[in-house]
Amino acid sequence: MKTRDKILLSSLELFNERGERNITTNHIAAHLAISPGNLYYHFRNKSDIIYEIFQEYENLVDYYLDIPEDRAITLEDLTFYLESVFDGLWSYRFFHRDLEYLLDSDPRLRRDYREFTNRCLAAINRIFGKLAEAGIIEPQPEELRSAMSLNVWLVITNWMAFLKTAHASEESASLTLTELKQGIYQVLTLEIPYLTPEYRERVMVLREKYRPVLPEAAPA
Amino acid sequence: MKTRDKILLSSLELFNERGERNITTNHIAAHLAISPGNLYYHFRNKSDIIYEIFQEYENLVDYYLDIPEDRAITLEDLTFYLESVFDGLWSYRFFHRDLEYLLDSDPRLRRDYREFTNRCLAAINRIFGKLAEAGIIEPQPEELRSAMSLNVWLVITNWMAFLKTAHASEESASLTLTELKQGIYQVLTLEIPYLTPEYRERVMVLREKYRPVLPEAAPA
DNA sequence: ATTATCTATAGATCTATAGATAATGC
DNA sequence: ATTATCTATAGATCTATAGATAATGC
């Protein structure tokens, strides 16, 4: 593998494990056993590395959220979308952790991320529309559907922070992909009141598979 | 005012305006026109300053979320709780922005914040219970009520990040308390399907007051 | 010839303390 | 006497570059 790609890969790994804020260009170079000078030969600075990693993330999610126009949607499709989005969040989990700082530091990233969010919201909205067409949920007015889509997005993008800050009783290192996917339980909770009688039971069974194991309130 | 209190106040102000990550002990001292040495006379380090500020935040929210045991809850109470929580978020808005890093840096804060979250979740849960008692929403099984409470919490604590990252078209500095409170619209959206016929219209009118003005998709 | 890499380092911070001095409260 | 403050600074990073050297591809 080319050094340039190794830098991107190691950076992602280190960012995910220890947080972007805790990783400097020195750390990345040291981890790869190359000189800092070499790293700066391939990238102008840390921001450029992050920007490229974001573009990978964006492409991945865009690819998964490509909603078919020509056919009806199924419960299996819905499961796939949810699983994929949480897979993406997991692989690039450093990103949302320091999102605000990253966007403040790089105008390109701010612009791209805003558009990315809009695409995701539009995709969620379209999924709600197709779920209604498929008779899985009751159709809702556009106004409500948009607000619901936004709530889905807020729950999805905040679930990991919740796990890392409130759930984990000790070090945050212990977070697993399985726990992360329990966020699907929370997303499906949002849809319960809108389910059609025909699908209600099937969705409840699906939801049950992701039930989070919440911690006891910590002892005083 | 005592220098110690001035340090706490200025720190909060600077953290909120420019982000905790961008503010060093030097910045705080310079802003107050005192020497760094003086700052370190009053606080052992930045973490200690943040910990005290968190305790203020915690006390404020605990005070607002004191749910009365002896009487029924009204729609005005609900409005008060929602407004208060967003007021608290606004006053200490730096906190959630860098939450994960802050908790990783200070075990006391991690422990306290976890308990704080649990108290907030319990309060939301209790509010749902009392709303049902008051005939504002339909009663729901405990299982569902807990999941709903968690979703409310996820929406509340992520709304500001959404505004700052996706909504704001230019600099993040422009965020206002009014925009922040439009998060109430999103929270009330979660409750719509559970409203009783008697209260449905009144809650919809209340919700309408907080309707967010969402941005157009940015031009390419 | 061009591309990739290393060594060495300047310059910019930041944290935190030691030690001297000034201000305050009995 | 005690509390509050300042000056000065050591020590630890981190970013980013200049300039030399090594490796690679025609």
Coordinates of C-alpha atoms (C1' of nucleotides) in Angstrom, one line a residue:
Chain A
M1 CA 0.0 0.0 0.0
K2 CA 1.1 3.5 -0.8
T3 CA 2.3 5.6 2.1
R4 CA -0.4 8.2 1.4
D5 CA -3.1 5.6 1.8
K6 CA -1.4 4.2 4.9
I7 CA -1.6 7.7 6.4
L8 CA -5.3 7.9 5.8
L9 CA -5.9 4.5 7.2
S10 CA -3.8 4.9 10.3
S11 CA -5.3 8.3 11.0
L12 CA -8.8 7.0 10.9
E13 CA -7.8 4.2 13.2
L14 CA -6.1 6.5 15.7
F15 CA -8.9 9.1 15.5
N16 CA -11.5 6.4 16.2
E17 CA -9.6 4.9 19.1
R18 CA -8.3 7.9 20.9
G19 CA -10.2 10.9 19.5
E20 CA -9.1 13.3 16.8
R21 CA -8.3 15.9 19.5
N22 CA -5.8 13.6 21.1
I23 CA -4.0 12.7 17.9
T24 CA -1.4 15.0 16.3
T25 CA 0.5 14.6 13.1
N26 CA 3.4 13.4 15.2
H27 CA 1.3 10.5 16.6
I28 CA 0.3 9.5 13.1
A29 CA 3.8 9.5 11.8
A30 CA 5.1 7.6 14.8
H31 CA 2.4 5.0 14.5
L32 CA 3.5 4.4 10.9
A33 CA 7.2 4.6 11.8
I34 CA 7.7 7.4 9.2
S35 CA 9.1 10.8 9.8
P36 CA 6.8 13.8 10.3
G37 CA 8.5 15.4 7.3
N38 CA 7.3 12.5 5.2
L39 CA 3.7 12.9 6.4
Y40 CA 3.8 16.6 5.4
Y41 CA 5.1 15.6 2.0
H42 CA 1.8 13.8 1.4
F43 CA -0.6 16.1 3.2
R44 CA -0.4 19.8 3.8
N45 CA -1.9 19.4 7.3
K46 CA -4.2 17.4 9.6
S47 CA -7.2 19.2 8.2
D48 CA -6.5 17.8 4.7
I49 CA -6.3 14.3 6.1
I50 CA -9.6 14.7 7.9
Y51 CA -11.2 16.1 4.8
E52 CA -10.3 13.1 2.7
I53 CA -11.5 10.7 5.4
F54 CA -14.8 12.6 5.5
Q55 CA -15.2 12.2 1.7
E56 CA -14.8 8.4 2.1
Y57 CA -17.5 8.5 4.8
E58 CA -19.8 10.6 2.7
N59 CA -19.4 8.2 -0.3
L60 CA -20.1 5.2 1.8
V61 CA -23.3 6.6 3.3
D62 CA -24.5 8.0 0.0
Y63 CA -23.9 4.6 -1.5
Y64 CA -26.0 2.8 1.1
L65 CA -28.8 5.4 1.1
D66 CA -29.5 5.1 -2.6
I67 CA -33.3 4.5 -2.4
P68 CA -34.7 2.5 -5.4
E69 CA -37.1 4.5 -7.5
D70 CA -38.6 1.7 -9.4
R71 CA -39.9 -0.7 -6.8
A72 CA -41.6 -0.8 -3.5
I73 CA -39.6 -0.9 -0.3
T74 CA -39.7 -3.9 2.1
L75 CA -39.0 -4.4 5.8
E76 CA -35.7 -6.0 4.8
D77 CA -34.8 -2.8 3.0
L78 CA -35.5 -0.8 6.1
T79 CA -33.3 -3.1 8.1
F80 CA -30.6 -2.8 5.6
Y81 CA -30.7 1.0 5.7
L82 CA -30.6 1.1 9.4
E83 CA -27.8 -1.4 9.7
S84 CA -25.8 0.4 7.1
V85 CA -26.1 3.8 8.6
F86 CA -24.9 2.5 11.9
D87 CA -22.1 0.6 10.3
G88 CA -21.0 3.9 8.7
L89 CA -21.2 5.7 12.0
W90 CA -19.1 3.0 13.6
S91 CA -16.4 3.0 10.9
Y92 CA -16.0 6.8 11.1
R93 CA -17.0 7.3 14.7
F94 CA -14.4 9.9 15.5
F95 CA -16.2 12.2 13.1
H96 CA -19.3 13.1 15.0
R97 CA -17.4 13.3 18.3
D98 CA -15.6 16.5 17.3
L99 CA -17.9 17.6 14.5
E100 CA -18.4 21.2 15.6
Y101 CA -14.7 21.9 16.0
L102 CA -13.9 20.2 12.7
L103 CA -16.4 22.2 10.8
D104 CA -15.2 25.4 12.4
S105 CA -11.6 24.6 11.3
D106 CA -12.4 23.8 7.6
P107 CA -14.9 25.7 5.5
R108 CA -14.9 23.0 2.8
L109 CA -15.9 20.5 5.4
R110 CA -18.7 22.7 6.7
R111 CA -20.1 23.2 3.3
D112 CA -19.9 19.5 2.4
Y113 CA -21.3 18.3 5.7
R114 CA -24.3 20.6 5.4
E115 CA -25.1 19.2 2.0
F116 CA -24.5 15.7 3.3
T117 CA -26.9 16.2 6.2
N118 CA -29.5 17.5 3.7
R119 CA -29.1 14.4 1.5
C120 CA -29.5 12.2 4.5
L121 CA -32.6 14.0 5.7
A122 CA -34.0 13.7 2.2
A123 CA -33.2 10.0 2.1
I124 CA -35.0 9.4 5.4
N125 CA -37.9 11.4 4.2
R126 CA -38.1 9.3 1.0
I127 CA -37.9 6.1 3.1
F128 CA -40.9 7.3 5.2
G129 CA -42.7 8.0 1.9
K130 CA -42.0 4.5 0.5
L131 CA -42.8 2.8 3.8
A132 CA -46.3 4.4 3.5
E133 CA -46.6 3.4 -0.1
A134 CA -45.7 -0.2 0.9
G135 CA -48.4 -0.1 3.6
I136 CA -45.9 -0.5 6.4
I137 CA -46.7 2.9 8.0
E138 CA -49.7 5.1 7.7
P139 CA -49.1 8.0 5.3
Q140 CA -48.6 11.4 7.1
P141 CA -48.7 15.0 5.9
E142 CA -45.4 16.3 4.5
E143 CA -45.0 18.7 7.4
L144 CA -45.0 15.9 10.0
R145 CA -42.9 13.6 7.8
S146 CA -40.1 16.2 7.7
A147 CA -40.2 16.8 11.4
M148 CA -40.1 13.0 12.0
S149 CA -37.2 12.6 9.6
L150 CA -35.3 15.2 11.5
N151 CA -36.0 13.4 14.8
V152 CA -34.7 10.2 13.3
W153 CA -31.5 11.9 12.2
L154 CA -31.1 13.5 15.7
V155 CA -31.5 10.1 17.4
I156 CA -29.2 8.3 15.0
T157 CA -26.4 10.9 15.2
N158 CA -26.6 11.3 19.0
W159 CA -27.0 7.6 20.0
M160 CA -23.2 7.0 20.1
A161 CA -22.5 10.1 22.2
F162 CA -25.2 8.9 24.6
L163 CA -23.6 5.5 24.9
K164 CA -20.1 6.9 25.5
T165 CA -21.2 9.5 28.0
A166 CA -24.1 8.1 29.9
H167 CA -24.1 4.4 29.4
A168 CA -20.5 3.2 29.7
S169 CA -19.9 2.8 33.3
E170 CA -16.1 3.0 33.0
E171 CA -13.7 3.8 30.2
S172 CA -15.3 4.8 26.9
A173 CA -13.1 2.3 25.1
S174 CA -15.5 -0.5 25.7
L175 CA -18.1 0.6 23.1
T176 CA -19.0 -2.1 20.6
L177 CA -20.7 -2.2 17.3
T178 CA -23.5 -4.3 18.8
E179 CA -24.2 -1.7 21.4
L180 CA -24.2 1.0 18.7
K181 CA -26.7 -0.9 16.7
Q182 CA -29.1 -0.9 19.6
G183 CA -29.7 2.6 18.4
I184 CA -32.0 0.9 15.8
Y185 CA -34.3 0.1 18.7
Q186 CA -34.6 3.8 19.5
V187 CA -35.3 4.7 15.8
L188 CA -38.0 2.0 15.5
T189 CA -39.5 3.4 18.7
L190 CA -40.2 6.6 16.8
E191 CA -42.2 4.7 14.2
I192 CA -44.4 2.6 16.4
P193 CA -47.4 4.9 16.5
Y194 CA -47.5 5.1 12.7
L195 CA -47.3 1.4 11.9
T196 CA -50.2 -0.2 10.1
P197 CA -52.0 -3.1 11.8
E198 CA -50.8 -5.5 9.1
Y199 CA -47.1 -4.8 9.8
R200 CA -47.2 -3.8 13.5
E201 CA -46.3 -7.2 14.9
R202 CA -43.5 -7.8 12.4
V203 CA -41.9 -4.5 13.2
M204 CA -42.2 -5.0 16.9
V205 CA -40.4 -8.3 16.5
L206 CA -37.6 -6.7 14.5
R207 CA -37.3 -3.9 17.1
E208 CA -37.0 -6.4 19.9
K209 CA -33.8 -7.8 18.4
Y210 CA -32.1 -4.5 19.0
R211 CA -33.3 -3.9 22.5
P212 CA -30.6 -2.0 24.4
V213 CA -29.4 -3.3 27.7
L214 CA -29.4 -0.1 29.7
P215 CA -27.2 0.3 32.8
E216 CA -28.6 0.5 36.3
A217 CA -28.4 3.9 37.8
A218 CA -24.8 4.0 39.1
P219 CA -24.6 3.4 42.9
A220 CA -23.9 6.5 44.9
Chain B
M1 CA -16.9 40.2 42.6
K2 CA -14.1 37.9 43.8
T3 CA -11.4 37.0 41.3
R4 CA -12.3 33.3 41.7
D5 CA -15.9 34.0 40.6
K6 CA -14.7 36.2 37.8
I7 CA -12.6 33.4 36.5
L8 CA -15.6 31.0 36.5
L9 CA -17.8 33.6 34.7
S10 CA -15.2 34.6 32.1
S11 CA -14.4 31.0 31.4
L12 CA -18.0 30.1 30.8
E13 CA -18.4 33.1 28.5
L14 CA -15.3 32.3 26.5
F15 CA -16.1 28.6 26.3
N16 CA -19.6 29.3 25.0
E17 CA -18.4 31.8 22.5
R18 CA -15.3 30.2 21.1
G19 CA -15.4 26.6 22.3
E20 CA -13.6 25.0 25.3
R21 CA -11.0 23.5 22.9
N22 CA -10.0 26.9 21.7
I23 CA -9.6 28.5 25.1
T24 CA -6.5 28.0 27.2
T25 CA -5.8 29.2 30.7
N26 CA -3.8 32.0 29.1
H27 CA -6.8 33.2 27.2
I28 CA -8.9 33.3 30.3
A29 CA -6.3 35.2 32.3
A30 CA -5.7 37.6 29.4
H31 CA -9.5 38.2 29.1
L32 CA -9.6 39.2 32.8
A33 CA -6.3 41.1 32.6
I34 CA -4.8 39.0 35.4
S35 CA -1.6 37.0 35.3
P36 CA -1.7 33.3 34.5
G37 CA 0.0 32.7 37.8
N38 CA -3.0 34.4 39.6
L39 CA -5.4 32.1 37.8
Y40 CA -3.4 29.1 38.9
Y41 CA -3.5 30.4 42.5
H42 CA -7.3 30.0 42.4
F43 CA -7.6 26.8 40.3
R44 CA -5.3 23.9 40.0
N45 CA -6.0 23.6 36.2
K46 CA -8.6 24.1 33.5
S47 CA -10.3 20.8 34.4
D48 CA -11.2 22.1 37.8
I49 CA -12.7 25.2 36.4
I50 CA -14.8 23.1 34.0
Y51 CA -15.9 20.8 36.9
E52 CA -17.2 23.7 38.9
I53 CA -19.0 25.2 35.9
F54 CA -20.6 21.8 35.3
Q55 CA -21.9 21.7 38.9
E56 CA -23.6 25.0 38.4
Y57 CA -25.3 23.6 35.3
E58 CA -26.3 20.5 37.1
N59 CA -27.8 22.5 39.9
L60 CA -29.7 24.7 37.6
V61 CA -31.3 21.8 35.6
D62 CA -32.0 19.8 38.8
Y63 CA -33.8 22.8 40.2
Y64 CA -35.9 23.3 37.1
L65 CA -36.8 19.6 36.7
D66 CA -38.1 19.3 40.2
I67 CA -41.5 17.6 39.3
P68 CA -44.3 18.3 41.9
E69 CA -45.5 15.1 43.6
D70 CA -48.6 16.5 45.1
R71 CA -50.6 17.9 42.2
A72 CA -51.4 17.3 38.6
I73 CA -49.3 18.6 35.8
T74 CA -50.6 21.2 33.2
L75 CA -49.6 22.2 29.7
E76 CA -48.1 25.3 31.2
D77 CA -45.8 23.1 33.4
L78 CA -44.7 21.2 30.3
T79 CA -43.9 24.4 28.5
F80 CA -42.0 25.6 31.5
Y81 CA -39.9 22.4 31.7
L82 CA -39.1 22.5 28.0
E83 CA -38.2 26.2 28.0
S84 CA -36.1 25.8 31.1
V85 CA -34.1 22.9 29.8
F86 CA -33.3 24.8 26.6
D87 CA -32.4 27.8 28.7
G88 CA -30.0 25.7 30.6
L89 CA -28.5 24.2 27.4
W90 CA -28.1 27.7 26.1
S91 CA -26.3 29.1 29.2
Y92 CA -23.9 26.2 29.3
R93 CA -23.8 25.4 25.6
F94 CA -20.0 24.8 25.5
F95 CA -20.6 21.7 27.6
H96 CA -22.3 19.3 25.2
R97 CA -20.0 20.4 22.3
D98 CA -17.0 18.8 23.8
L99 CA -18.7 16.4 26.2
E100 CA -16.8 13.2 25.3
Y101 CA -13.4 14.8 25.6
L102 CA -14.3 16.5 28.9
L103 CA -15.5 13.2 30.4
D104 CA -12.4 11.4 29.2
S105 CA -10.3 14.0 30.9
D106 CA -12.0 14.0 34.3
P107 CA -13.3 10.9 36.0
R108 CA -15.3 13.0 38.5
L109 CA -17.1 14.7 35.7
R110 CA -17.8 11.3 34.0
R111 CA -19.3 9.9 37.1
D112 CA -21.4 13.0 37.9
Y113 CA -22.5 13.4 34.3
R114 CA -23.7 9.8 34.2
E115 CA -25.8 10.4 37.3
F116 CA -27.1 13.7 35.9
T117 CA -28.2 12.0 32.7
N118 CA -30.0 9.3 34.7
R119 CA -31.8 12.0 36.8
C120 CA -32.8 13.8 33.6
L121 CA -34.1 10.6 32.0
A122 CA -36.1 9.8 35.2
A123 CA -37.5 13.3 35.2
I124 CA -38.7 13.0 31.6
N125 CA -40.2 9.7 32.4
R126 CA -42.0 11.1 35.3
I127 CA -43.3 14.0 33.2
F128 CA -44.7 11.5 30.7
G129 CA -46.4 9.7 33.6
K130 CA -48.0 12.8 34.9
L131 CA -49.0 13.9 31.4
A132 CA -50.9 10.7 31.1
E133 CA -52.5 11.2 34.6
A134 CA -53.6 14.6 33.5
G135 CA -55.2 13.2 30.4
I136 CA -52.9 15.1 28.1
I137 CA -51.4 12.0 26.5
E138 CA -52.6 8.4 26.5
P139 CA -50.9 6.2 29.1
Q140 CA -48.3 3.9 27.6
P141 CA -46.5 0.8 29.0
E142 CA -43.4 1.5 31.0
E143 CA -41.2 -0.1 28.4
L144 CA -42.3 2.3 25.7
R145 CA -42.3 5.2 28.0
S146 CA -38.6 4.7 28.8
A147 CA -37.7 4.4 25.2
M148 CA -39.7 7.5 24.4
S149 CA -38.0 9.4 27.3
L150 CA -34.6 8.4 25.9
N151 CA -35.6 9.7 22.5
V152 CA -36.7 13.0 24.0
W153 CA -33.3 13.3 25.7
L154 CA -31.5 12.4 22.4
V155 CA -33.4 15.0 20.5
I156 CA -32.9 17.7 23.2
T157 CA -29.2 17.2 23.6
N158 CA -28.5 17.0 19.9
W159 CA -30.6 19.8 18.6
M160 CA -28.0 22.5 19.2
A161 CA -25.3 20.4 17.4
F162 CA -27.7 20.0 14.5
L163 CA -28.2 23.8 14.3
K164 CA -24.6 24.6 14.4
T165 CA -23.5 22.0 11.9
A166 CA -26.3 21.6 9.4
H167 CA -28.5 24.6 9.8
A168 CA -26.2 27.6 10.0
S169 CA -25.3 28.5 6.5
E170 CA -22.2 30.5 7.5
E171 CA -20.3 31.0 10.7
S172 CA -21.6 29.1 13.8
A173 CA -21.5 32.3 15.8
S174 CA -25.0 33.3 14.7
L175 CA -26.9 30.8 16.8
T176 CA -29.6 32.4 18.9
L177 CA -31.7 31.3 21.9
T178 CA -34.8 31.6 19.7
E179 CA -33.4 29.1 17.2
L180 CA -32.4 26.8 20.0
K181 CA -35.9 26.8 21.4
Q182 CA -37.2 25.6 18.1
G183 CA -36.0 22.3 19.4
I184 CA -39.2 22.3 21.4
Y185 CA -41.0 21.8 18.1
Q186 CA -39.1 18.7 17.6
V187 CA -39.7 17.4 21.1
L188 CA -43.5 18.0 20.8
T189 CA -43.4 16.2 17.4
L190 CA -42.5 13.1 19.3
E191 CA -45.6 13.4 21.5
I192 CA -48.2 14.0 18.7
P193 CA -49.3 10.4 18.2
Y194 CA -49.9 10.0 21.9
L195 CA -52.0 13.1 22.5
T196 CA -55.6 12.6 23.8
P197 CA -58.3 14.1 21.6
E198 CA -59.2 16.6 24.3
Y199 CA -55.7 18.1 24.3
R200 CA -54.6 17.4 20.7
E201 CA -55.5 20.9 19.4
R202 CA -54.0 22.8 22.2
V203 CA -50.7 21.0 22.0
M204 CA -50.6 21.5 18.2
V205 CA -51.1 25.2 18.7
L206 CA -48.3 25.3 21.3
R207 CA -46.0 23.4 19.0
E208 CA -46.7 25.7 16.1
K209 CA -45.2 28.6 18.1
Y210 CA -41.8 26.9 18.0
R211 CA -41.8 25.8 14.4
P212 CA -38.2 25.9 13.1
V213 CA -37.3 27.9 10.0
L214 CA -35.2 25.4 8.2
P215 CA -32.7 26.4 5.6
E216 CA -33.1 25.7 1.9
A217 CA -30.7 23.1 0.6
A218 CA -27.5 25.1 -0.1
P219 CA -27.0 26.0 -3.7
A220 CA -24.4 23.9 -5.5
Chain C
dA1 C1' 14.6 13.6 -13.5
dT2 C1' 11.2 12.8 -10.4
dT3 C1' 9.4 11.1 -6.3
dA4 C1' 9.8 9.8 -1.6
dT5 C1' 12.0 10.1 2.6
dC6 C1' 14.8 11.7 6.5
dT7 C1' 17.2 15.0 9.8
dA8 C1' 17.1 19.0 12.1
dT9 C1' 15.0 22.8 13.7
dA10 C1' 12.6 27.5 14.1
dG11 C1' 8.8 29.4 16.0
dA12 C1' 4.7 29.2 18.4
dT13 C1' 2.1 27.8 22.2
dC14 C1' 0.6 26.0 26.7
dT15 C1' 0.8 24.3 31.5
dA16 C1' 2.3 24.8 35.8
dT17 C1' 5.4 26.3 39.2
dA18 C1' 8.9 29.0 42.1
dG19 C1' 9.9 33.0 44.3
dA20 C1' 9.2 37.8 45.0
dT21 C1' 6.0 41.4 46.2
dA22 C1' 1.7 43.7 47.3
dA23 C1' -2.7 44.0 49.7
dT24 C1' -5.7 42.8 53.4
dG25 C1' -7.4 41.5 58.0
dC26 C1' -6.8 40.9 62.7
Chain D
dA1 C1' 0.2 36.6 59.3
dT2 C1' -2.5 35.5 55.6
dT3 C1' -4.2 36.0 51.2
dA4 C1' -3.7 37.6 46.5
dT5 C1' -1.0 38.8 42.8
dC6 C1' 2.8 39.3 39.5
dT7 C1' 7.2 38.1 37.0
dA8 C1' 9.9 34.9 34.9
dT9 C1' 10.6 30.7 33.3
dA10 C1' 11.3 25.5 32.7
dG11 C1' 9.7 21.9 30.2
dA12 C1' 6.7 19.9 27.1
dT13 C1' 4.5 19.8 22.8
dC14 C1' 3.1 20.6 18.0
dT15 C1' 3.2 22.4 13.3
dA16 C1' 5.5 23.1 9.3
dT17 C1' 9.4 23.8 6.6
dA18 C1' 14.3 23.8 4.6
dG19 C1' 17.6 21.2 2.8
dA20 C1' 20.0 16.9 2.2
dT21 C1' 19.7 12.1 0.7
dA22 C1' 17.8 7.9 -1.0
dA23 C1' 14.8 5.3 -4.2
dT24 C1' 12.4 4.8 -8.5
dG25 C1' 11.0 5.2 -13.3
dC26 C1' 12.1 6.3 -17.8

